[in-house]
mmCIF file of C-alpha atoms and ligand atoms in Angstrom:
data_model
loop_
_atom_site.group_PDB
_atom_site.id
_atom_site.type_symbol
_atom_site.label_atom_id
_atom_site.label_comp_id
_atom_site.label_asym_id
_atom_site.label_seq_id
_atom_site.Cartn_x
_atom_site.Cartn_y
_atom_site.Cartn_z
ATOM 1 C CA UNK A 1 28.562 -9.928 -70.097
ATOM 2 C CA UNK A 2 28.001 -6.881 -68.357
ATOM 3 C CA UNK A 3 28.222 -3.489 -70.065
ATOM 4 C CA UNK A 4 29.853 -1.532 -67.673
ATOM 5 C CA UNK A 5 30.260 1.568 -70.540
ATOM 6 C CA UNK A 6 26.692 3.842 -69.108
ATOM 7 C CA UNK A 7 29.121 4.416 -66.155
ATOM 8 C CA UNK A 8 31.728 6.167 -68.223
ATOM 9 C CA UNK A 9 28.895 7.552 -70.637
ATOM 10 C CA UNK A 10 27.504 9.797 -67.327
ATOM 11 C CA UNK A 11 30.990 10.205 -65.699
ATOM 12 C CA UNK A 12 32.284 12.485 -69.306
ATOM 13 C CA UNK A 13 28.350 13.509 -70.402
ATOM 14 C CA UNK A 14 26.822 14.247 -67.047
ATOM 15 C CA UNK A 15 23.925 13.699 -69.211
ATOM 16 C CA UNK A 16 21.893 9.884 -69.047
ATOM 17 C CA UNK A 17 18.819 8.976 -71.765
ATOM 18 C CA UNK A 18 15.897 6.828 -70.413
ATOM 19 C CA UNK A 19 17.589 4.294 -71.693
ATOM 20 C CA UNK A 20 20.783 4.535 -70.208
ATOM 21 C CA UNK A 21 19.121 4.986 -66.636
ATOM 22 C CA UNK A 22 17.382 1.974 -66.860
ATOM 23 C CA UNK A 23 20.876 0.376 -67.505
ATOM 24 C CA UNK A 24 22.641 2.108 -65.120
ATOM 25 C CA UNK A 25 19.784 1.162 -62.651
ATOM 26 C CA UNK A 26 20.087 -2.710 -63.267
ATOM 27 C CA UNK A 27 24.312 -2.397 -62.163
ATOM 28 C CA UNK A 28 24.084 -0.031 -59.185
ATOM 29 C CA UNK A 29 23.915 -2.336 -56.576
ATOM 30 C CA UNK A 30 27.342 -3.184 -57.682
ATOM 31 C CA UNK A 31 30.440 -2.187 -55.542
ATOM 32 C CA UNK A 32 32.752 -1.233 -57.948
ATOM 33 C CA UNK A 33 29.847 0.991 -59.848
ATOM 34 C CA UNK A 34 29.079 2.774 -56.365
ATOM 35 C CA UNK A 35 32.672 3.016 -55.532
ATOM 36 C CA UNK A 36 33.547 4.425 -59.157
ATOM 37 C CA UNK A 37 30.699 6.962 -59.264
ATOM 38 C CA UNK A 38 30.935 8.092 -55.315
ATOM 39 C CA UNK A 39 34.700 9.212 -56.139
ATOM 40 C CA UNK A 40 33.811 11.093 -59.220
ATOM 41 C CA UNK A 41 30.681 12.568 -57.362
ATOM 42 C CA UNK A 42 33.117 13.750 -54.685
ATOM 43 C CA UNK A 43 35.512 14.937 -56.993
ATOM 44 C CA UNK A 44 32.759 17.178 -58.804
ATOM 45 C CA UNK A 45 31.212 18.473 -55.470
ATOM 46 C CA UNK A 46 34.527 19.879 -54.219
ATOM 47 C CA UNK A 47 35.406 20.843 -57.398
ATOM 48 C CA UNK A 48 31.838 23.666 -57.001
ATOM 49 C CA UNK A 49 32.157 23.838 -53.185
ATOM 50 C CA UNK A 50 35.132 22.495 -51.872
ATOM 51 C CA UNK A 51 35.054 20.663 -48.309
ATOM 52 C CA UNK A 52 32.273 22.307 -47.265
ATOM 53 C CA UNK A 53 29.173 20.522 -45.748
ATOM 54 C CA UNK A 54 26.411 23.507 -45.728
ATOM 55 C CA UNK A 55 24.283 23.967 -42.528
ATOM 56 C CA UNK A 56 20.396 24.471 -42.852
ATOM 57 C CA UNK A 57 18.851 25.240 -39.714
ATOM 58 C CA UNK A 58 15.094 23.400 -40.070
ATOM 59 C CA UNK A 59 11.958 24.655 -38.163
ATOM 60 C CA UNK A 60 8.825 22.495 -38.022
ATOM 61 C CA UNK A 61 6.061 25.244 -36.827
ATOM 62 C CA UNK A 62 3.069 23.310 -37.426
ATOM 63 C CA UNK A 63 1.833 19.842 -38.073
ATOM 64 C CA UNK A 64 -1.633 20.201 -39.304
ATOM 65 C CA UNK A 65 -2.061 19.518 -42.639
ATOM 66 C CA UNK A 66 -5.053 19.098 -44.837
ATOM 67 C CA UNK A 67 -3.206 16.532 -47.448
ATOM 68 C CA UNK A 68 -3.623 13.271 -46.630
ATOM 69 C CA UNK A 69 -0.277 11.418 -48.425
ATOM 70 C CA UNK A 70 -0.449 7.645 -47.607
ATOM 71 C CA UNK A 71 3.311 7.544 -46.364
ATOM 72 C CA UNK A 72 3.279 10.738 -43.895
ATOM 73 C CA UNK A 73 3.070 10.511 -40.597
ATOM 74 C CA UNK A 74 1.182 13.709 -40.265
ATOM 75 C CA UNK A 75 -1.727 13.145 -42.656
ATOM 76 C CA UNK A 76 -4.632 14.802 -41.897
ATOM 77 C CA UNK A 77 -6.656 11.312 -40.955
ATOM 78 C CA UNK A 78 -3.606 10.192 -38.457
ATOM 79 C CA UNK A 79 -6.530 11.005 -35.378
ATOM 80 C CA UNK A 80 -3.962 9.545 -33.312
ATOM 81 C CA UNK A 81 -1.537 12.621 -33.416
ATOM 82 C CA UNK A 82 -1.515 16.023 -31.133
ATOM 83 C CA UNK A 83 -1.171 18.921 -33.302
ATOM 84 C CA UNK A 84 1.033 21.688 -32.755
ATOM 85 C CA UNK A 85 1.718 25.184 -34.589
ATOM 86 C CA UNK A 86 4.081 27.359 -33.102
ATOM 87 C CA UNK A 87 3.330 31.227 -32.649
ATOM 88 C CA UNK A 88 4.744 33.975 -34.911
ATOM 89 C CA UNK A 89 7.085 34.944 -31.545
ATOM 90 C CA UNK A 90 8.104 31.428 -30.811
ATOM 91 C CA UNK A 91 9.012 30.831 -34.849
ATOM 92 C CA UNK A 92 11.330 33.969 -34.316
ATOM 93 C CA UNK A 93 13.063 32.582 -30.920
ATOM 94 C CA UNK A 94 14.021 29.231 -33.062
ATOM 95 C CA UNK A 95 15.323 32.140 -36.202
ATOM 96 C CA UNK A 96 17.431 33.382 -32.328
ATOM 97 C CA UNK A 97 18.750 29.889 -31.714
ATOM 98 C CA UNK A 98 19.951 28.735 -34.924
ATOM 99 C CA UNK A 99 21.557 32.761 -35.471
ATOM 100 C CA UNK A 100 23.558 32.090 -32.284
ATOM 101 C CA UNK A 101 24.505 28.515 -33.403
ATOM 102 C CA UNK A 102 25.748 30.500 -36.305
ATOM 103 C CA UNK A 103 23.311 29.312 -38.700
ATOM 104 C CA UNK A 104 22.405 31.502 -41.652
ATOM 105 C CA UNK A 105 19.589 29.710 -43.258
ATOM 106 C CA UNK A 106 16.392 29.065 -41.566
ATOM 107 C CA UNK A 107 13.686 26.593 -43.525
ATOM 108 C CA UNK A 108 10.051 27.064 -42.499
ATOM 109 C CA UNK A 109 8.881 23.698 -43.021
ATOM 110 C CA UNK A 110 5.101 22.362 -42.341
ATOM 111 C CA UNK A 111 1.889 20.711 -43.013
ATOM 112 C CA UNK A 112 -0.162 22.581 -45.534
ATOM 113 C CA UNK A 113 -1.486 24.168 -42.570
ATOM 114 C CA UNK A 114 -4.625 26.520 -43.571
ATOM 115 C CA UNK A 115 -4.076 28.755 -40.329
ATOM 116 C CA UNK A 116 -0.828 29.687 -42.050
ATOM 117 C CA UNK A 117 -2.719 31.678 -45.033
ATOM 118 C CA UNK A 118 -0.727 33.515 -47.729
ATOM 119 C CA UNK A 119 -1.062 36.890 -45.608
ATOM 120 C CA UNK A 120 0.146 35.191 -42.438
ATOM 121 C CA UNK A 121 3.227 33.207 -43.981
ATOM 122 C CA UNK A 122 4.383 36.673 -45.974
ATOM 123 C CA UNK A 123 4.591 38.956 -42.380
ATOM 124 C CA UNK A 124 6.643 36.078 -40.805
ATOM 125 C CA UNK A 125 8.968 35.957 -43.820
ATOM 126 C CA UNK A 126 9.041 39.972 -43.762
ATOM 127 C CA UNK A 127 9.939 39.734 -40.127
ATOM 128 C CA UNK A 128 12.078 37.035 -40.271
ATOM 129 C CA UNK A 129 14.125 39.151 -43.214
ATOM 130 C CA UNK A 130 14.135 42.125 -41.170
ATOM 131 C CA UNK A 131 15.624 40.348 -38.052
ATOM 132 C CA UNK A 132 18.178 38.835 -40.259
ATOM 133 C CA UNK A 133 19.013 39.997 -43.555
ATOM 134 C CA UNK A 134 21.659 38.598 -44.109
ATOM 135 C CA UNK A 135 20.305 34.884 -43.430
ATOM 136 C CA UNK A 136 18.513 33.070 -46.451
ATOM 137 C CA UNK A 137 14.758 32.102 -45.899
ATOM 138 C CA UNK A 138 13.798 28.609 -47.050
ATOM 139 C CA UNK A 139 10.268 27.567 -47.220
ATOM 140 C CA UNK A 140 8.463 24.389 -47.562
ATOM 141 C CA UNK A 141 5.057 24.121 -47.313
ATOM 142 C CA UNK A 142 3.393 22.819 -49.488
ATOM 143 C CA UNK A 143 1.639 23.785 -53.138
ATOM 144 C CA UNK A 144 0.159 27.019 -53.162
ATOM 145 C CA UNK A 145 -1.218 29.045 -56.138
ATOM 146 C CA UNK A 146 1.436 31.726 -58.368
ATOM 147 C CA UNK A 147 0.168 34.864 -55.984
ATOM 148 C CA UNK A 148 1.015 32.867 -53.100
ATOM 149 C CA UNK A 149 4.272 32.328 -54.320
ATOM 150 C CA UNK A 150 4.976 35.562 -55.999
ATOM 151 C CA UNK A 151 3.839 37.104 -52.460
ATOM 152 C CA UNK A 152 5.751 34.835 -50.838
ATOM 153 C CA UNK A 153 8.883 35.966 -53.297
ATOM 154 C CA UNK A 154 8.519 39.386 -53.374
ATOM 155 C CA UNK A 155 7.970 39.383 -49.045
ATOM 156 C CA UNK A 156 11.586 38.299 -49.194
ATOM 157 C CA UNK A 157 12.039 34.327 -49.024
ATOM 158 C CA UNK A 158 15.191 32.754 -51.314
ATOM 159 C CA UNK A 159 13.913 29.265 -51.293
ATOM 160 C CA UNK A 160 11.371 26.611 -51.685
ATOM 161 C CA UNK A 161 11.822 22.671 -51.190
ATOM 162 C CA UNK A 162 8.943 21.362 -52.554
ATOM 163 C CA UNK A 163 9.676 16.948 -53.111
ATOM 164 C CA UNK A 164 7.970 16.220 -56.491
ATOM 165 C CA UNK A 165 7.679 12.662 -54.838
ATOM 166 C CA UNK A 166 7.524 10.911 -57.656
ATOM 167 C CA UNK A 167 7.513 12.112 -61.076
ATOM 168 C CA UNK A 168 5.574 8.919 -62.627
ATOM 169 C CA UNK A 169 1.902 8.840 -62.759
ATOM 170 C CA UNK A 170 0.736 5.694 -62.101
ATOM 171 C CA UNK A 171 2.920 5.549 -58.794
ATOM 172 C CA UNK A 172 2.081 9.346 -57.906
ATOM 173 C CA UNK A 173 -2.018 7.403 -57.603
ATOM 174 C CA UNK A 174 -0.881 4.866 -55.257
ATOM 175 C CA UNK A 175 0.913 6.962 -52.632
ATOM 176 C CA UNK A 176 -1.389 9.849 -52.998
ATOM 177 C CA UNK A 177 -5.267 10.284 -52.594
ATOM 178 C CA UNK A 178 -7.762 11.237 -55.379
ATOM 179 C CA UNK A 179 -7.498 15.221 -54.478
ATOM 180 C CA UNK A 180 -3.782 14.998 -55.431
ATOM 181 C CA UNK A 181 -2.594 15.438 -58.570
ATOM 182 C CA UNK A 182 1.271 15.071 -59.749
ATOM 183 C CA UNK A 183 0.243 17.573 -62.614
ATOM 184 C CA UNK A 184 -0.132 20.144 -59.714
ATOM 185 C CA UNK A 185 2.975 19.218 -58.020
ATOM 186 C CA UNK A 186 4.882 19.600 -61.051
ATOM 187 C CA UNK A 187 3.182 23.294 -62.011
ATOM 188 C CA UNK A 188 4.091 24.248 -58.456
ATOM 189 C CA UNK A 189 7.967 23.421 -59.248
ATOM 190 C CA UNK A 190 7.578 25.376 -62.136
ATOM 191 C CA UNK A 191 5.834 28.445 -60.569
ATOM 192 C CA UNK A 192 8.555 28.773 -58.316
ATOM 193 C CA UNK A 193 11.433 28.539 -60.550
ATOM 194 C CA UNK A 194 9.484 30.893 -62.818
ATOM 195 C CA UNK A 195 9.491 32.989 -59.932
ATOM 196 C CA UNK A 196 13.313 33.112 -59.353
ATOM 197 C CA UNK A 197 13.299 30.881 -55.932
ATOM 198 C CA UNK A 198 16.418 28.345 -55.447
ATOM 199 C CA UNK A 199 14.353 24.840 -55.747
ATOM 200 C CA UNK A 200 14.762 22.055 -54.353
ATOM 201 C CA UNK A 201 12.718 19.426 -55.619
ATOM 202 C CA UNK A 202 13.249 15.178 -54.686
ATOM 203 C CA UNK A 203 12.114 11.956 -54.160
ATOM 204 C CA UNK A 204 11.372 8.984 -51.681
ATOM 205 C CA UNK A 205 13.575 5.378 -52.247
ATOM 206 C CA UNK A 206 11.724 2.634 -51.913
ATOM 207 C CA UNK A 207 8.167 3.615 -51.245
ATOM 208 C CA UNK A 208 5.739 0.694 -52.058
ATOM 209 C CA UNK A 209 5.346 -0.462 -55.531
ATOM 210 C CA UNK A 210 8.135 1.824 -56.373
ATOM 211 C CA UNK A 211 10.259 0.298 -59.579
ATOM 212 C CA UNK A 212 13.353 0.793 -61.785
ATOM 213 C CA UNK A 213 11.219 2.335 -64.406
ATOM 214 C CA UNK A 214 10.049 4.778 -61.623
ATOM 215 C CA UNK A 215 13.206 5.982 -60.727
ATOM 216 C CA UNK A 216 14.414 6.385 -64.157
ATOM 217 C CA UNK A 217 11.556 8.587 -64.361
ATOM 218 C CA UNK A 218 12.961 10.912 -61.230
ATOM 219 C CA UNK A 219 16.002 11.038 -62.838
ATOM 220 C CA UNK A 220 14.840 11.887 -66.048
ATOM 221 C CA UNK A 221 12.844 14.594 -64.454
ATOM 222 C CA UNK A 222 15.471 16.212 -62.618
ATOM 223 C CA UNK A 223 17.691 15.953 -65.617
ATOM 224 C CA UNK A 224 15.044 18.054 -67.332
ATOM 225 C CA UNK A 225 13.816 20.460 -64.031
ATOM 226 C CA UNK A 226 17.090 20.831 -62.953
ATOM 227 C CA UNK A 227 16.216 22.127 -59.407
ATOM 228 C CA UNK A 228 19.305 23.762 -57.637
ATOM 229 C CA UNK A 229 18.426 21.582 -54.647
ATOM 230 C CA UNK A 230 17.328 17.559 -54.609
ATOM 231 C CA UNK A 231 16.150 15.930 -51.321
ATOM 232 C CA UNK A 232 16.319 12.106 -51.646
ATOM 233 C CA UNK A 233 15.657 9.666 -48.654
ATOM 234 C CA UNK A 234 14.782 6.126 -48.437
ATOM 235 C CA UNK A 235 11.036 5.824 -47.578
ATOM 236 C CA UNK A 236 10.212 4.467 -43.779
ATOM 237 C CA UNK A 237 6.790 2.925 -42.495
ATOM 238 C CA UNK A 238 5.271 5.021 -40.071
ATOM 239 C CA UNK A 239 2.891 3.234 -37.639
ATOM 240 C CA UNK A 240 -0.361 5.110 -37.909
ATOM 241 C CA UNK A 241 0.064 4.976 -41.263
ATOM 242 C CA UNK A 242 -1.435 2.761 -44.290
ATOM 243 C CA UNK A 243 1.757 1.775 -44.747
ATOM 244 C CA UNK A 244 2.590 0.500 -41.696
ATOM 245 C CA UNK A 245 3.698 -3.048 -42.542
ATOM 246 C CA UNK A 246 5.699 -2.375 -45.505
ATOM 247 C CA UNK A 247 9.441 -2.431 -46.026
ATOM 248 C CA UNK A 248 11.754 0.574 -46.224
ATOM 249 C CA UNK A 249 13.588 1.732 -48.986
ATOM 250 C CA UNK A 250 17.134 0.654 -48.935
ATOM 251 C CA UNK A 251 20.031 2.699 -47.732
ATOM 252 C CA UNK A 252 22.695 1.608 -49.953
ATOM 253 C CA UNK A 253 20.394 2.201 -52.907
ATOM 254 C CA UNK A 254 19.765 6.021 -51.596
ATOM 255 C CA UNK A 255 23.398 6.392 -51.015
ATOM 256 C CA UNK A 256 24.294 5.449 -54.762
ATOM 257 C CA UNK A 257 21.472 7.495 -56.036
ATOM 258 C CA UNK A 258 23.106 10.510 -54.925
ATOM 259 C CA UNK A 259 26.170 10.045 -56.486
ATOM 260 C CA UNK A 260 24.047 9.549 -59.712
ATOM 261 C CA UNK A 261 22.000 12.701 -59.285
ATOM 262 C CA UNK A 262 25.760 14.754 -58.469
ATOM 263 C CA UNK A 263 26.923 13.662 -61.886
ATOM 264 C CA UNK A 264 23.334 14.701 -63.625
ATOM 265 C CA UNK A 265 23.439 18.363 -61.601
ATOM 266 C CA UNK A 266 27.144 18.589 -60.813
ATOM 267 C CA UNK A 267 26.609 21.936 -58.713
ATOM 268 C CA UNK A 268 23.365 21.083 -57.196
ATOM 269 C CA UNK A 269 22.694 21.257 -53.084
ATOM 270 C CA UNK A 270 22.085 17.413 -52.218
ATOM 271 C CA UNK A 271 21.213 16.731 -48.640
ATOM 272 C CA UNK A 272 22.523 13.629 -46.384
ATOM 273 C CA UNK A 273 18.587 13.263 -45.392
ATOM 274 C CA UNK A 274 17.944 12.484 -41.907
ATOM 275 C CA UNK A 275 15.673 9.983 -42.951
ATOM 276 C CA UNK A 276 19.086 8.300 -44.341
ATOM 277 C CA UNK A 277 20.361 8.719 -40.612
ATOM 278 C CA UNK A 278 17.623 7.207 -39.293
ATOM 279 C CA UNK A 279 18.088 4.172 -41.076
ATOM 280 C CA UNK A 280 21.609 3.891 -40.753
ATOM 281 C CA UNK A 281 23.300 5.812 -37.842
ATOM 282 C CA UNK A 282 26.020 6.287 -40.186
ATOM 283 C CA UNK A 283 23.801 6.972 -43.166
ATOM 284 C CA UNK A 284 24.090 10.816 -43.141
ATOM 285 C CA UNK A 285 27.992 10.180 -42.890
ATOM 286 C CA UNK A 286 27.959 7.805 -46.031
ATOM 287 C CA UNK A 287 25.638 10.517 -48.376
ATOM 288 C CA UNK A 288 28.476 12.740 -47.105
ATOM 289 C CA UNK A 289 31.115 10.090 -48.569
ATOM 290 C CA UNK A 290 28.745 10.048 -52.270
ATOM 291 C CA UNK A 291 27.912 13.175 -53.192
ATOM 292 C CA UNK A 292 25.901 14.870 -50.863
ATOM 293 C CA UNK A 293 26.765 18.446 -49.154
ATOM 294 C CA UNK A 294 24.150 19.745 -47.514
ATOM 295 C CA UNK A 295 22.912 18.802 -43.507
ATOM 296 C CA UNK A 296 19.963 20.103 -41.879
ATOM 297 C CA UNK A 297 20.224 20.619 -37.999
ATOM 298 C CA UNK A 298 16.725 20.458 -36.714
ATOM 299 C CA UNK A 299 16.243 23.486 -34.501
ATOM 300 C CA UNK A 300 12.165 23.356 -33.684
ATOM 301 C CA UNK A 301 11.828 22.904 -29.672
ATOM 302 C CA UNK A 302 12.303 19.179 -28.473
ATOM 303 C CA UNK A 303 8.730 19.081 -27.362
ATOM 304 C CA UNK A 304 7.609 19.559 -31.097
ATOM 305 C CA UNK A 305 9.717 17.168 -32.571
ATOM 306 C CA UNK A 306 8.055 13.990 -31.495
ATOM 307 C CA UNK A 307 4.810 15.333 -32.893
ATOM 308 C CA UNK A 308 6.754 15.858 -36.755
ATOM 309 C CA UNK A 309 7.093 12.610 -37.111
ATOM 310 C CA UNK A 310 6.852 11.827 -40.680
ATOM 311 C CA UNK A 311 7.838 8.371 -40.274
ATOM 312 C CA UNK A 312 8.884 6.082 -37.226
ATOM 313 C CA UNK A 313 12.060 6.436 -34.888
ATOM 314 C CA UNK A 314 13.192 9.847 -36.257
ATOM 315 C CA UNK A 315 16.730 10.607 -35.019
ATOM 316 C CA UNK A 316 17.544 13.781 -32.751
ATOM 317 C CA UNK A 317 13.921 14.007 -31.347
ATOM 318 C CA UNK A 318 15.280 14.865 -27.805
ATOM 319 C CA UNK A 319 18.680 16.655 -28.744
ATOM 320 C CA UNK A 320 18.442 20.221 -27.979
ATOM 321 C CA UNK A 321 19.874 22.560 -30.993
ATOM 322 C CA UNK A 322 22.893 22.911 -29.925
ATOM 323 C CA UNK A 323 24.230 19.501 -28.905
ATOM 324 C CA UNK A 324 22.861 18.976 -32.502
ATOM 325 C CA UNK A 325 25.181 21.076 -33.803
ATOM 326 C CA UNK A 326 28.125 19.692 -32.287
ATOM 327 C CA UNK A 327 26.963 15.804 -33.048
ATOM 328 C CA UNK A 328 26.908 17.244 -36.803
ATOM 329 C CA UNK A 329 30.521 18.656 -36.833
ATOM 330 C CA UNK A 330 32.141 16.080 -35.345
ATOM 331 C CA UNK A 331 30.191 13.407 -37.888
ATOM 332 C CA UNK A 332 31.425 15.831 -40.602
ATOM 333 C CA UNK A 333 34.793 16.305 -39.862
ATOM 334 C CA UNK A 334 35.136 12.278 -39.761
ATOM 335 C CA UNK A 335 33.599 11.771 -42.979
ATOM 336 C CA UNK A 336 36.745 13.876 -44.394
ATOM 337 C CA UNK A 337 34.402 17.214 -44.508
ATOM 338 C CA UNK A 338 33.950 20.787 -42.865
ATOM 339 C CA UNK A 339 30.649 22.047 -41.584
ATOM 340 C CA UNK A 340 29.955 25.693 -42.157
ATOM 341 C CA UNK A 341 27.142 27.671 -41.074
ATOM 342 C CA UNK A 342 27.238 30.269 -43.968
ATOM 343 C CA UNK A 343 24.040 30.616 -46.285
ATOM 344 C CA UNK A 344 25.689 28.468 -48.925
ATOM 345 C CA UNK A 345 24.195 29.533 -51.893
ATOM 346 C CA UNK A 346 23.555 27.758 -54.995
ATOM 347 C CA UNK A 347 26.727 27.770 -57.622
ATOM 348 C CA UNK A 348 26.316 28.260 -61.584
HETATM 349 N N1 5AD B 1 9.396 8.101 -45.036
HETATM 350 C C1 5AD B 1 10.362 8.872 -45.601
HETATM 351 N N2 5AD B 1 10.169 10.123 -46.000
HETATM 352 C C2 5AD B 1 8.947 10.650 -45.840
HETATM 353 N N3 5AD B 1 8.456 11.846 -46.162
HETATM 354 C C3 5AD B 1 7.156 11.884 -45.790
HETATM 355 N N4 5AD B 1 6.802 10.724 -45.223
HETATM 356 C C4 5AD B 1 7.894 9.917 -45.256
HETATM 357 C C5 5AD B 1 8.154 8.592 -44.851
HETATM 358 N N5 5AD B 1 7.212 7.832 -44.298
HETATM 359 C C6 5AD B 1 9.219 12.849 -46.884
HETATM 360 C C7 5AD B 1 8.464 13.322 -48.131
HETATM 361 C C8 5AD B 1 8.298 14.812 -47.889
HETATM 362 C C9 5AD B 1 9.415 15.123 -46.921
HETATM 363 C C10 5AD B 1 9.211 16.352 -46.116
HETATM 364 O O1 5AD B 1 9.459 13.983 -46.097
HETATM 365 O O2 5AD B 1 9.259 13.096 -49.288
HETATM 366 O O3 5AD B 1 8.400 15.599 -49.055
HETATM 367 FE FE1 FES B 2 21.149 15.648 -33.636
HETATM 368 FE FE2 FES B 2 23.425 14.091 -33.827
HETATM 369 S S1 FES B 2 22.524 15.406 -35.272
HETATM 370 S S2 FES B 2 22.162 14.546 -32.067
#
């Protein structure tokens, strides 16, 4: 017989031991579990933020990077990509596009581009603040030391999305070469909470040789970081990659995972990923239907896009900004949501 009873223990705890999440786990591929926890994920997220689907306006200004993950597209031994970093001017006339679109939080996301030094990143953010100070400034890119963040911080940015990937060690050493360390990744997380950013931390489904007992150790993790932000998406191959042949993570199994990590951090900021729409053209939609809240509109120019491609067939590659932001409301507003452009900040 089943024990159905870890469903109802998180639904009235919001809380899940190791144990538990390993049961939990085991029946989630089970309608009637996904069905039970989507509504009460729902339920909790418009109880914190109503019908509203937040808008993050996301800016890929370079794709150098001197990490070498085995999953990303843009690892620094992929010979077989052009690479592209977009001047301090033509960062500020995507900030000009998204303002007009109505967006009021930019993220700065890129490789862990060494151009980009600490000095360089903090006038940007200073000059992005002064254009707009009334937008919030998201960054992610990368781990960096606790002066680089505090500069970062004290220059003016409200954010930092920073995936721990995976919080267990022996997986952490097959998707990640020998100069990599997890412990880093997870002082970095700290760092910046220490330092009063919003986090946003997360995870890949389904990389290779990822296992039940790996993602009851993301969940534990969160549980314990509690990161105002999580970024989940199921894992896809990217050709010049390593992992070229493998399978991708599932899209049902992303889906319920959301609602799971809405019950653990009932007021978090949970993305509907686009790597979830690229899977499933109605993925994005479906996180919508679980749990999730948050959307992020690419707004980097089209002729960039192709180049940040972390993994293969990325949606919206050749959709201009604003026809993006149109696609998104109407996908929104038929998933039984509202999109909103405000900065949408964390709630207590
Ligand atoms: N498939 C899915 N997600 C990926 N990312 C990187 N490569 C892939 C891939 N092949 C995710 C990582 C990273 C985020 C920016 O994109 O989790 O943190
Ligand atoms: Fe970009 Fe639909 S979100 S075209």
């Amino acid at each position: 017989m089943t024990d159905y009873s870890v469903v109802d223990r998180l639904i009235s705890n919001n809380r899940l031991t190791r144990e538990e999440c390993l049961q939990l786990l085991a029946i989630l591929d089970q309608d009637q579990v996904k069905k039970k926890l989507a509504l009460e994920a729902c339920r909790l997220r418009e109880h914190y933020y109503g019908k509203k689907v937040f808008t993050r306006g996301l800016i890929e200004f370079t794709n150098y990077c001197r990490n070498n993950c085995y999953y990303c597209g843009i690892r620094r031994d992929n010979k077989g990509l052009d690479r592209y970093r977009m001047s301090e001017d033509e960062i500020m006339a995507c900030c000009h596009t998204g303002w007009q679109l109505g967006y009021r939080t930019f993220v700065l996301q890129g490789g862990e581009d060494p151009w980009f030094t600490g000095e360089r990143i903090a006038c940007l953010v200073r000059r992005i603040k002064e254009a707009y100070p009334e937008c919030a400034l998201t960054l992610s890119i990368g781990e960096h030391d606790y002066p680089t963040y505090k500069l970062w911080k004290e220059a003016g940015a409200d954010r930092y999305l920073l995936r721990h990937e995976t919080a267990s060690e022996d997986l952490y050493r097959k998707l990640h070469p020998e100069t990599m360390s997890l412990s880093n990744r997870i002082r970095c997380l700290r760092d910046l909470k220490a330092l009063g950013y919003q986090v946003g931390a997360g995870f890949m489904v389904g990389p290779p040789g990822q296992t039940m007992d790996h993602l009851a150790d993301d969940l534990m993790f969160l549980q314990d970081l509690r990161p105002e932000m999580v970024g989940i998406g199921p894992f896809i191959p990217h050709h010049q990659t390593d992992f070229a042949g493998e399978e991708a993570g599932s899209v049902d199994l992303t889906i319920a995972l959301l609602s799971v990590i809405r019950l653990l951090l009932p007021s978090c900021l949970l993305p509907a990923t686009t790597a979830l729409g690229t899977l499933d053209p109605l993925g994005r939609e479906k996180g919508l239907m679980a749990g999730a809240n948050v959307i992020m509109p690419n707004l980097s120019p089209t002729e960039n896009r192709k180049l940040y491609e972390l993994y293969d067939n990325k949606i919206c590659v050749d959709d201009q900004a604003d026809k993006c932001r149109d696609c998104l409301a109407g996908r929104v507003r038929i998933a039984g949501y509202e999109l909103v452009t405000e900065r949408g900040d964390f709630q207590e």
